[in-house]
Structure formats: C-alpha cells, structure tokens
Tab-separated table of C-alpha atoms and ligand atoms in Angstrom:
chain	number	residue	atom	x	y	z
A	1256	UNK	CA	-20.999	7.091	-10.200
A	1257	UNK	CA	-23.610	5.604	-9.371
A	1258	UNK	CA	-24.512	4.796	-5.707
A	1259	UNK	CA	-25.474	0.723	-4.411
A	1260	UNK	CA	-28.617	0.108	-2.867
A	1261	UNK	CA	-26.467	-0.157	0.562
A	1262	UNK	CA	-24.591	3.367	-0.163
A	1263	UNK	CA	-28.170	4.993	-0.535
A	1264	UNK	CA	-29.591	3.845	2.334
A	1265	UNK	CA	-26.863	5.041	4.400
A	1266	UNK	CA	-27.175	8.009	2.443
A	1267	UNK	CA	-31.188	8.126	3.178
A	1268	UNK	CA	-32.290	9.735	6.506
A	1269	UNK	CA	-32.915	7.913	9.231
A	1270	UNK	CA	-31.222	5.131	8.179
A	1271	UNK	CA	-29.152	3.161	10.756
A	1272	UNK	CA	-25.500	3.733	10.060
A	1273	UNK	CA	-23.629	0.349	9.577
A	1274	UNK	CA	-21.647	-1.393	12.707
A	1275	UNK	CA	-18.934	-3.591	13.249
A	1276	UNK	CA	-21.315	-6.880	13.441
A	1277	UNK	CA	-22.622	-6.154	9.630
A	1278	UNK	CA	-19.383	-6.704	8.321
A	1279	UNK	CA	-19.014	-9.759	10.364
A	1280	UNK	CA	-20.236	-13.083	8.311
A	1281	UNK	CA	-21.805	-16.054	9.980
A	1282	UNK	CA	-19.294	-18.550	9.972
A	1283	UNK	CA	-17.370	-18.675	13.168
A	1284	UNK	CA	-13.474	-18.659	12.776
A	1285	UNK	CA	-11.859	-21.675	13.489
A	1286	UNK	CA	-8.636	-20.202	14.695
A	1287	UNK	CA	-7.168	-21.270	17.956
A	1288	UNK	CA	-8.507	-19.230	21.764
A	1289	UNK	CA	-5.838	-16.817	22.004
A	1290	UNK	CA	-5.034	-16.237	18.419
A	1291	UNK	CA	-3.469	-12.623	17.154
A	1292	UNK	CA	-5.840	-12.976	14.222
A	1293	UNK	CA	-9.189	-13.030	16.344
A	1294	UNK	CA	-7.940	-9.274	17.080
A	1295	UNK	CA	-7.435	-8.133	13.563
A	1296	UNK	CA	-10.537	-9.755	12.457
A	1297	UNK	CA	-12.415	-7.523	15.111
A	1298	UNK	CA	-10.339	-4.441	14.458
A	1299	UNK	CA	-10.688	-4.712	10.566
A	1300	UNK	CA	-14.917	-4.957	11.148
A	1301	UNK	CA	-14.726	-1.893	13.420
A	1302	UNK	CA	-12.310	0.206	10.714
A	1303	UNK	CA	-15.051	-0.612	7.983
A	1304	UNK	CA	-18.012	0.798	10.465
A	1305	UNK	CA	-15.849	4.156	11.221
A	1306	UNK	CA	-15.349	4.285	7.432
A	1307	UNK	CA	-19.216	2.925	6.869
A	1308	UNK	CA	-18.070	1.512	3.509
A	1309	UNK	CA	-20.653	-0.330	2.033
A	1310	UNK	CA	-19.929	-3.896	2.249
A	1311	UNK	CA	-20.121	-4.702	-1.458
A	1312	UNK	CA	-17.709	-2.312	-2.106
A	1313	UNK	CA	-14.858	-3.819	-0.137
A	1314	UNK	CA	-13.342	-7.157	-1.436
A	1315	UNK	CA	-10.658	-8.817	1.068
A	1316	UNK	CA	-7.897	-11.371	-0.909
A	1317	UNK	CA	-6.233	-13.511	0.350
A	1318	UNK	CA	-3.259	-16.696	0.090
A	1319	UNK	CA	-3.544	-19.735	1.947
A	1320	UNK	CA	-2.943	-20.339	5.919
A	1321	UNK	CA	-4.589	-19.711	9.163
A	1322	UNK	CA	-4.488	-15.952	8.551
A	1323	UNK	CA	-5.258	-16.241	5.194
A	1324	UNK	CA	-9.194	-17.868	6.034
A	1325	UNK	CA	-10.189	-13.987	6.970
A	1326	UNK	CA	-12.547	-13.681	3.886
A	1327	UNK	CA	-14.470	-16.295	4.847
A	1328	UNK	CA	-15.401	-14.414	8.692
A	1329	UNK	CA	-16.545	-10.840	6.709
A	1330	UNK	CA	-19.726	-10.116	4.971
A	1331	UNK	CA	-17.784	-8.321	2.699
A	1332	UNK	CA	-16.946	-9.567	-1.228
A	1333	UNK	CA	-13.758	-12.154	-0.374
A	1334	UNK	CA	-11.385	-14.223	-2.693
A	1335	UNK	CA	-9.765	-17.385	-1.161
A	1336	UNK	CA	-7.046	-17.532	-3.562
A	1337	UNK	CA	-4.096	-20.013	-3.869
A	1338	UNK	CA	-0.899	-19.402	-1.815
A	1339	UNK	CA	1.160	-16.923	-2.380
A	1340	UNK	CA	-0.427	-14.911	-4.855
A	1341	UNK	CA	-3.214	-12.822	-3.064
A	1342	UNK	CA	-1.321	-9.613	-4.281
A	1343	UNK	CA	-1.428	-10.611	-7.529
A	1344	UNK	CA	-4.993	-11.442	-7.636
A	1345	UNK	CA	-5.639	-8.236	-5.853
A	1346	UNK	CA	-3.606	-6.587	-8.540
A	1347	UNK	CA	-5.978	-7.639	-11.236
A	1348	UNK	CA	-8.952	-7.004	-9.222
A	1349	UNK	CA	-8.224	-3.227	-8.309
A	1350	UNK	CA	-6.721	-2.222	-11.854
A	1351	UNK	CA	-10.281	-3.712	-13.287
A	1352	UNK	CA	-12.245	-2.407	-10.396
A	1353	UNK	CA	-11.020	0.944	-8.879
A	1354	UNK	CA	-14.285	1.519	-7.969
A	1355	UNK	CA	-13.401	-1.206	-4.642
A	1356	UNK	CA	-11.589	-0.625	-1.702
A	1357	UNK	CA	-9.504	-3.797	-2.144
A	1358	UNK	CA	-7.802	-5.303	1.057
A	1359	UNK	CA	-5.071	-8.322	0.809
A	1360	UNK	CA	-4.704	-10.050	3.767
A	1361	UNK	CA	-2.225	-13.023	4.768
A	1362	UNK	CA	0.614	-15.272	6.777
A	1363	UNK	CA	4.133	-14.213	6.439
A	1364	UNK	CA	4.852	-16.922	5.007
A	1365	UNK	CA	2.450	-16.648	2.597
A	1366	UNK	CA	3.292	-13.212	1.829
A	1367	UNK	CA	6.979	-13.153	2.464
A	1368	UNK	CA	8.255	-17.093	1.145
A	1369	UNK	CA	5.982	-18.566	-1.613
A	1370	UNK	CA	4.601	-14.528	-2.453
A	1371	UNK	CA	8.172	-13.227	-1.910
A	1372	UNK	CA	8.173	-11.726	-5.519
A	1373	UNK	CA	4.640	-10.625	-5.996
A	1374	UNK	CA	5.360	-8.778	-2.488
A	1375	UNK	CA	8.197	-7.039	-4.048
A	1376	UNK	CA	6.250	-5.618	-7.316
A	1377	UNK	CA	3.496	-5.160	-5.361
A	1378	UNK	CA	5.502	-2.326	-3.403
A	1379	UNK	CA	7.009	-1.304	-6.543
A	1380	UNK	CA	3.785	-1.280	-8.551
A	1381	UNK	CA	1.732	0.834	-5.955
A	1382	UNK	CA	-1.474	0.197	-7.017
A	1383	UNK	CA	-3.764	1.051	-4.465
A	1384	UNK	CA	-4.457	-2.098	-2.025
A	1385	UNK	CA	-3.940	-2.309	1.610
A	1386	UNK	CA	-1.769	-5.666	3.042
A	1387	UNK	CA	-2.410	-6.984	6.239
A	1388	UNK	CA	0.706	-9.417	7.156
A	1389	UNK	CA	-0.725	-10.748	10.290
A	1390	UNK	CA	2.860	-12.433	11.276
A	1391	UNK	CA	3.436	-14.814	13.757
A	1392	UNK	CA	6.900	-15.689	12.628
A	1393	UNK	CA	6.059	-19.070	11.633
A	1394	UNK	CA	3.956	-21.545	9.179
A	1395	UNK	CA	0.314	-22.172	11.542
A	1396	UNK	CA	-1.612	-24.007	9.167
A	1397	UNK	CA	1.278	-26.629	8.687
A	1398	UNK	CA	2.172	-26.674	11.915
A	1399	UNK	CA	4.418	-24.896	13.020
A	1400	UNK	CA	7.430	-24.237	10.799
A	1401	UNK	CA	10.031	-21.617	10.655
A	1402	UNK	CA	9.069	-19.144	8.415
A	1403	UNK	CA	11.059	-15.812	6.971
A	1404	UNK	CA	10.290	-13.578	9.843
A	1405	UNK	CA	11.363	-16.742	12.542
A	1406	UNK	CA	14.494	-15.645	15.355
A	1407	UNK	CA	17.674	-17.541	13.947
A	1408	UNK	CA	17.931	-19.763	17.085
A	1409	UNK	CA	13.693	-20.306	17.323
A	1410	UNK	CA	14.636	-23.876	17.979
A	1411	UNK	CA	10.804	-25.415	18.034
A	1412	UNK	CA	10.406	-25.530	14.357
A	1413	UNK	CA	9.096	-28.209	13.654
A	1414	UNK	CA	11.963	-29.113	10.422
A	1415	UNK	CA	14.786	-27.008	11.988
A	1416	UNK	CA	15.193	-28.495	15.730
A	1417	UNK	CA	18.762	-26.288	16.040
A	1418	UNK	CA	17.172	-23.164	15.171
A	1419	UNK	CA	17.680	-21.681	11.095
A	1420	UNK	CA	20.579	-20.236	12.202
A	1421	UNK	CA	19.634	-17.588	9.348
A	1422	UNK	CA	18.515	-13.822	10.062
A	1423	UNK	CA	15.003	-12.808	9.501
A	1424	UNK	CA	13.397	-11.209	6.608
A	1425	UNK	CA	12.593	-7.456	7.599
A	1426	UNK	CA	9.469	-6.918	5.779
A	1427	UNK	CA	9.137	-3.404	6.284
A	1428	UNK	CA	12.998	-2.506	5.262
A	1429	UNK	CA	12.086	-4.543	1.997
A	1430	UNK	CA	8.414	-2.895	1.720
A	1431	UNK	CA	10.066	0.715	1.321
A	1432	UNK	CA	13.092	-0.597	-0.857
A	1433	UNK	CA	10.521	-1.651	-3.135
A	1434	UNK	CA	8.628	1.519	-3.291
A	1435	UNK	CA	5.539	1.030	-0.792
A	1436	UNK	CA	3.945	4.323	0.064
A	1437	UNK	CA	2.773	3.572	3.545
A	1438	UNK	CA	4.589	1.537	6.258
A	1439	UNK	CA	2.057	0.832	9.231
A	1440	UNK	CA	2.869	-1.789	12.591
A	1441	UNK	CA	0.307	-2.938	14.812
A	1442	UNK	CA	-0.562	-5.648	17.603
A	1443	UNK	CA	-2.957	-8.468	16.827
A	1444	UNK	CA	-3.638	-8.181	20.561
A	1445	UNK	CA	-4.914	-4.966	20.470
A	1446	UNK	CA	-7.690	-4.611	18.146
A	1447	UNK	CA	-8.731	-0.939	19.340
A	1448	UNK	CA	-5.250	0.407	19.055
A	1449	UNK	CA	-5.025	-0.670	15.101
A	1450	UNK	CA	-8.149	0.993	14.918
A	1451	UNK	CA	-6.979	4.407	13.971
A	1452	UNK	CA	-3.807	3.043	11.734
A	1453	UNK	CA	-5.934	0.619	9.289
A	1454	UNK	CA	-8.034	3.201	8.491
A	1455	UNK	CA	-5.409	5.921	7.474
A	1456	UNK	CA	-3.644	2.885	5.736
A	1457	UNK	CA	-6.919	2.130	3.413
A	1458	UNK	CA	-7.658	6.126	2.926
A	1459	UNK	CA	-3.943	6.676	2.108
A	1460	UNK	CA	-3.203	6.365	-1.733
A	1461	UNK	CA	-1.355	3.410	-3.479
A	1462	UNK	CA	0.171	0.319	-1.853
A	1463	UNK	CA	0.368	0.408	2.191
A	1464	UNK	CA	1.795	-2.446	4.517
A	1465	UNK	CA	0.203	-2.814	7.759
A	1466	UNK	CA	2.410	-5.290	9.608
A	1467	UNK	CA	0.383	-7.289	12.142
A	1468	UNK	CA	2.307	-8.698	15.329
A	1469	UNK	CA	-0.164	-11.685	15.851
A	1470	UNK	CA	0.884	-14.250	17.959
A	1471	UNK	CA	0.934	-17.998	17.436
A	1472	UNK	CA	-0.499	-19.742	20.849
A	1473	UNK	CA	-0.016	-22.867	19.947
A	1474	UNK	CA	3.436	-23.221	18.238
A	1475	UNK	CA	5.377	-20.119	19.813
A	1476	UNK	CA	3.465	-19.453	23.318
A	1477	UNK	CA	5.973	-17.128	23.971
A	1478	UNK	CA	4.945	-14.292	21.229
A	1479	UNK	CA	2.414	-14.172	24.393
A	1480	UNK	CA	4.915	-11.578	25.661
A	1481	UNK	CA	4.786	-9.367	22.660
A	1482	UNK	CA	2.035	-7.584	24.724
A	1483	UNK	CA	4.158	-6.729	26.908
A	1484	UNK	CA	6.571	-5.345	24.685
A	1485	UNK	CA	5.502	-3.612	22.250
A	1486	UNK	CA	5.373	0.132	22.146
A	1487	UNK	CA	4.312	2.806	20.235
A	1488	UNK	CA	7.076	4.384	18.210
A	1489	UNK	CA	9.018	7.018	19.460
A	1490	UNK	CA	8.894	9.137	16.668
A	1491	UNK	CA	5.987	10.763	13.887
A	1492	UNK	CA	5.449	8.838	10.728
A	1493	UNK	CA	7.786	10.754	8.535
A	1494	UNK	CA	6.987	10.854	4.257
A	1495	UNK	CA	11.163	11.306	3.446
A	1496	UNK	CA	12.299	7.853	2.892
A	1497	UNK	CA	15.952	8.342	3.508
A	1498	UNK	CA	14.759	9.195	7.187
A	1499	UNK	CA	12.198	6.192	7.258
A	1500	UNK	CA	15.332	3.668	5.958
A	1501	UNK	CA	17.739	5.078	8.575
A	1502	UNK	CA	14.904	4.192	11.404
A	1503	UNK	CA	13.478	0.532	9.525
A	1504	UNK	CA	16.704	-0.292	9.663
A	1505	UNK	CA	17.084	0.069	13.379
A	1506	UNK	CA	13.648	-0.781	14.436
A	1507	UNK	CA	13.484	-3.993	16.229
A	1508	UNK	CA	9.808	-5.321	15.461
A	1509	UNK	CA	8.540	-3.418	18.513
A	1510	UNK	CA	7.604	-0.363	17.159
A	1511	UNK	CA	3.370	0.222	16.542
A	1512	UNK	CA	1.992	3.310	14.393
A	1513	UNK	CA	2.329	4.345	11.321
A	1514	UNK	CA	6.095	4.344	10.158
A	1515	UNK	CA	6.419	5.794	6.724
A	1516	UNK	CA	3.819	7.707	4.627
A	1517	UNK	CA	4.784	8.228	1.277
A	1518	UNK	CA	3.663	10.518	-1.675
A	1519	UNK	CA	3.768	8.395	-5.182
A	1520	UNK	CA	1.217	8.198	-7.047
A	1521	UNK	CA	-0.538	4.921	-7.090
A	1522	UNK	CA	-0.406	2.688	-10.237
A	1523	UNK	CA	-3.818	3.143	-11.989
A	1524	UNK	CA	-3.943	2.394	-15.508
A	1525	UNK	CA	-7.202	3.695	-17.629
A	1526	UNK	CA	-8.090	0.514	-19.437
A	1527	UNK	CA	-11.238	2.286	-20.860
A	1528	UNK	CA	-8.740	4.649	-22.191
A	1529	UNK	CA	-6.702	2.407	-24.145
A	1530	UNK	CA	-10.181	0.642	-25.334
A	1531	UNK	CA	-9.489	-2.206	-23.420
A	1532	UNK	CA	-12.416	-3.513	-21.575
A	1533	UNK	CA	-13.012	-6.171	-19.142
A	1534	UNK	CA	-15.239	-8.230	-21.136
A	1535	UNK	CA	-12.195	-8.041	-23.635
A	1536	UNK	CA	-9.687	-9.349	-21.236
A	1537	UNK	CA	-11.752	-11.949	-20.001
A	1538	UNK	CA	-12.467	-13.271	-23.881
A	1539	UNK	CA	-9.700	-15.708	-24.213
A	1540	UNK	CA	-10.238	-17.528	-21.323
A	1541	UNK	CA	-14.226	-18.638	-21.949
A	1542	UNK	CA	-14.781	-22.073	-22.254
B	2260	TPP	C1	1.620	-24.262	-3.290
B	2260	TPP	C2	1.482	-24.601	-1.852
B	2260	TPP	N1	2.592	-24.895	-1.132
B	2260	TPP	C3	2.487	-25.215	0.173
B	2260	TPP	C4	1.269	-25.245	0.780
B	2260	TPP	C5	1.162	-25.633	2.229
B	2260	TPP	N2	0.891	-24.506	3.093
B	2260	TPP	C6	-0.365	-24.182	3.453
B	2260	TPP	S1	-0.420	-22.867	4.481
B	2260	TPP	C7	1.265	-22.717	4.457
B	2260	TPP	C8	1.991	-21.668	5.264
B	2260	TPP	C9	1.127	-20.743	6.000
B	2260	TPP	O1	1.899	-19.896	6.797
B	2260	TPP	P1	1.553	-18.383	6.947
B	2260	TPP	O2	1.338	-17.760	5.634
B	2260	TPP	O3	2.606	-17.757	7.795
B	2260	TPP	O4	0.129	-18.370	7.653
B	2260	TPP	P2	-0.378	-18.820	9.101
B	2260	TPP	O5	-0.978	-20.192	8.912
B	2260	TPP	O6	0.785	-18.825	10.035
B	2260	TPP	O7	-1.392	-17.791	9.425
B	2260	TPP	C10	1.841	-23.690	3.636
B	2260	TPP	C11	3.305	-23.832	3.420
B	2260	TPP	C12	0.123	-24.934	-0.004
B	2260	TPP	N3	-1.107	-24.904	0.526
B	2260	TPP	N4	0.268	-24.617	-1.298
C-alpha cells in the first residue's frame, strides 16, 4: 500500500515525530470546566502520538450529545452523524475502508437508548472499530435526563423526580453477550491512566468497548466522587469469556483496565472479491 504524504514524512529522517497537539483541531470544546470528556479528548490525542498514526488515516464517528461533538476538537477525518447510529455509520465506513483506523465515539444514551440495537450487532458483527462510551449516566445535551446507565433512585432527572425506579443497563455484561472481543474501563478524569488501555483497544482486532466513567458536573456533581472510587481491577484481563461473564457480572462500575480480550476474528468482508466496488455501491444513490 501505498504510504500518505504524512506517513512518509514520518517515515523520512529527521522528520519530527507527530505529538498530541497535531491531532488536536482548532476549535475549542464547548463542554462544561470539569467535564469527564475534556480528559478523554486529551487522552485520545496522546494515544494517536504514541501510535503516530497519521491523522488522515484515523476517522472518529460519532451520534449526537455533548460527548458525541469529539470529531469536531481532532484534526483527524470526523463524521458528526445523527443519533444513535455512529456504529452503523462506522460499520459502513471500515468494511469500505479497512485501510482506516476507525474510532466511534459517544453518550450512553446515545449508544445504549436510541443506538441500543446497532450496539448489539455491532458486538456481534466484530468488525474492527474501537467505541468510546464516555458515560455519565445521564442525557447532557438535553439536560439532564435519566439515561440507561442512571442509579434506580437518581432522583434529579429532570422527567423522573422519584428516581426510575428501574436497574441500569450493564453495558459491558451486554457488550460480551453480544460477542465484543475486547472489554476495556477507564476514568474520564484520568487521561494518562487510559493512556495505555486505548491504545491496546485500537491495536487489538475486531470490535472493542472502552467504557469511559466521565462525569457530568453540572447535572450529577456527585459522579465528582468517582475519582475517588475507582480502582484498578483486581484481576488480569482474561480472553475465556465464561471467566469474563462470571466477573462482568459482579463488577460494580468501579473496575479500570482492560476486562476481557477476546480472540474472534473481526468481520471483514472482501468487497473487491465479490466484484463489488465502492463506486458500485454508491451508484444508486447519485442525484
Ligand atoms: C432522533 C433524536 N432524538 C432525540 C434527540 C435529542 N437528543 C440530543 S442529545 C440526546 C442525548 C444525549 O445523551 P448522551 O448520549 O448520554 O450524551 P451526553 O450529552 O450526555 O454526552 C438526545 C436525547 C436527537 N437529537 N435526535
């Protein structure tokens, strides 16, 4: 394959390898001072540098919310799609381009209510994206609803003043249920710690999960104390999912590192090979 003008000159001698700021864009983020996502923004930039992947060979996807505007702050390729179906956009992006590292990135509500069933076939599917949930257990952008991943008796929701009184979604249980072949937590306040774990998550084959415990300032100060809390799990990652079920279904959203690591093969059909190109896909749809 042939190498971008980017890839060569990092290939060239001399050249100045890249750095977190040349992945960053120019437009400042608008979330709120104290935001979980400011952290994953800065620890996604600094996991590109260590990887030094040329920036137009990385496209980040993502759904609609606060968490979901992180294309927009990256001077990668980005797609600002509608909500909900990031994974499915990704889908059609990586099958037609495996030549890009393709990152999805979003809310849980995004990911978990509205993309509930493209999450689900995008486990089962494992084609080879990486998801960053950054979760803060509520809707942001609307302000401040319950969302899948809210506490039964979270009784500041903004539509559900008694609490839901239902129990949360467990993303991860679901995520290796439905066949995802890495299972990854890490804190949105500590970008240097999920470091290490987003980059084995994009270098490891097929569909990985990194779950993000961001915290929501503004509508659930207390996710403050997550910091406080969290910890890194107590055991390896193990690659037997009978063992990884029997701790997911214990673990109580604490638990940072990688969790699972599977060995499916990702989901990469050969379009060339069945003569189907992308010019031919793309035919019925020109106007
Ligand atoms: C089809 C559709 N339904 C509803 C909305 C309204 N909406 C925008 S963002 C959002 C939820 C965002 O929550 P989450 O994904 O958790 O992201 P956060 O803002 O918390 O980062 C909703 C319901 C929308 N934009 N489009």
């Amino acid at each position: 394959m042939t190498m971008t003008m980017t890839e060569q000159m990092l290939a060239d001698e001399g050249c100045p390898a890249m750095t977190a700021k040349d992945y960053r864009s120019d437009v400042k983020p608008v979330w709120c001072p104290g935001c979980g996502d400011h952290g994953v923004l800065l620890a996604l930039t600094k996991t590109l540098a260590e990887l030094q992947l040329a920036p137009e060979k990385v496209s980040v996807v993502s759904g609609i919310g606060c968490s979901s505007r992180i294309p927009a702050y990256l001077n990668t390729y980005g797609f600002h799609g509608v909500h909900g179906r990031s994974l499915a956009l990704a889908t059609g992006l990586k099958v037609s381009r495996p030549d890009q590292t393709v990152l999805v990135a979003g809310g849980d509500g995004d990911g978990f209510s509205i993309g509930g069933n493209h999450f689900l076939h995008a486990c089962r599917r494992n084609v080879d994206l990486t998801y960053i949930v950054m979760d803060n257990q509520l809707y942001g952008m609307t302000k401040g609803q319950a969302s899948p991943t809210s506490a039964p008796d979270w009784e500041k929701g903004k539509l559900t003043p008694g609490g839901t009184g239902i129990n949360p979604f467990h993303p991860l249980v679901v995520a290796l249920a439905s066949g995802a072949n890495f299972i990854a937590r890490v804190s949105g306040t500590n970008a240097n710690g999920a470091v290490p774990i987003l980059k084995e998550a994009i270098e490891h084959p097929g569909f990985s999960l990194v779950h993000v415990l961001s915290p929501c300032i503004t509508y659930n100060r207390e996710q403050l104390d997550w910091k406080k809390m969290v910890r890194p799990a107590p055991v390896e990652a193990t690659n037997d999912p009978g063992r990884a079920a029997r701790r997911l279904m214990t673990d109580d959203n604490l638990n940072l590192g990688v969790l699972y690591k599977g060995d499916r093969a990702p989901y990469q059909p050969d379009l060339r090979s069945r003569g189907v190109s992308v010019a031919d896909l793309e035919a019925p749809f020109q106007v």
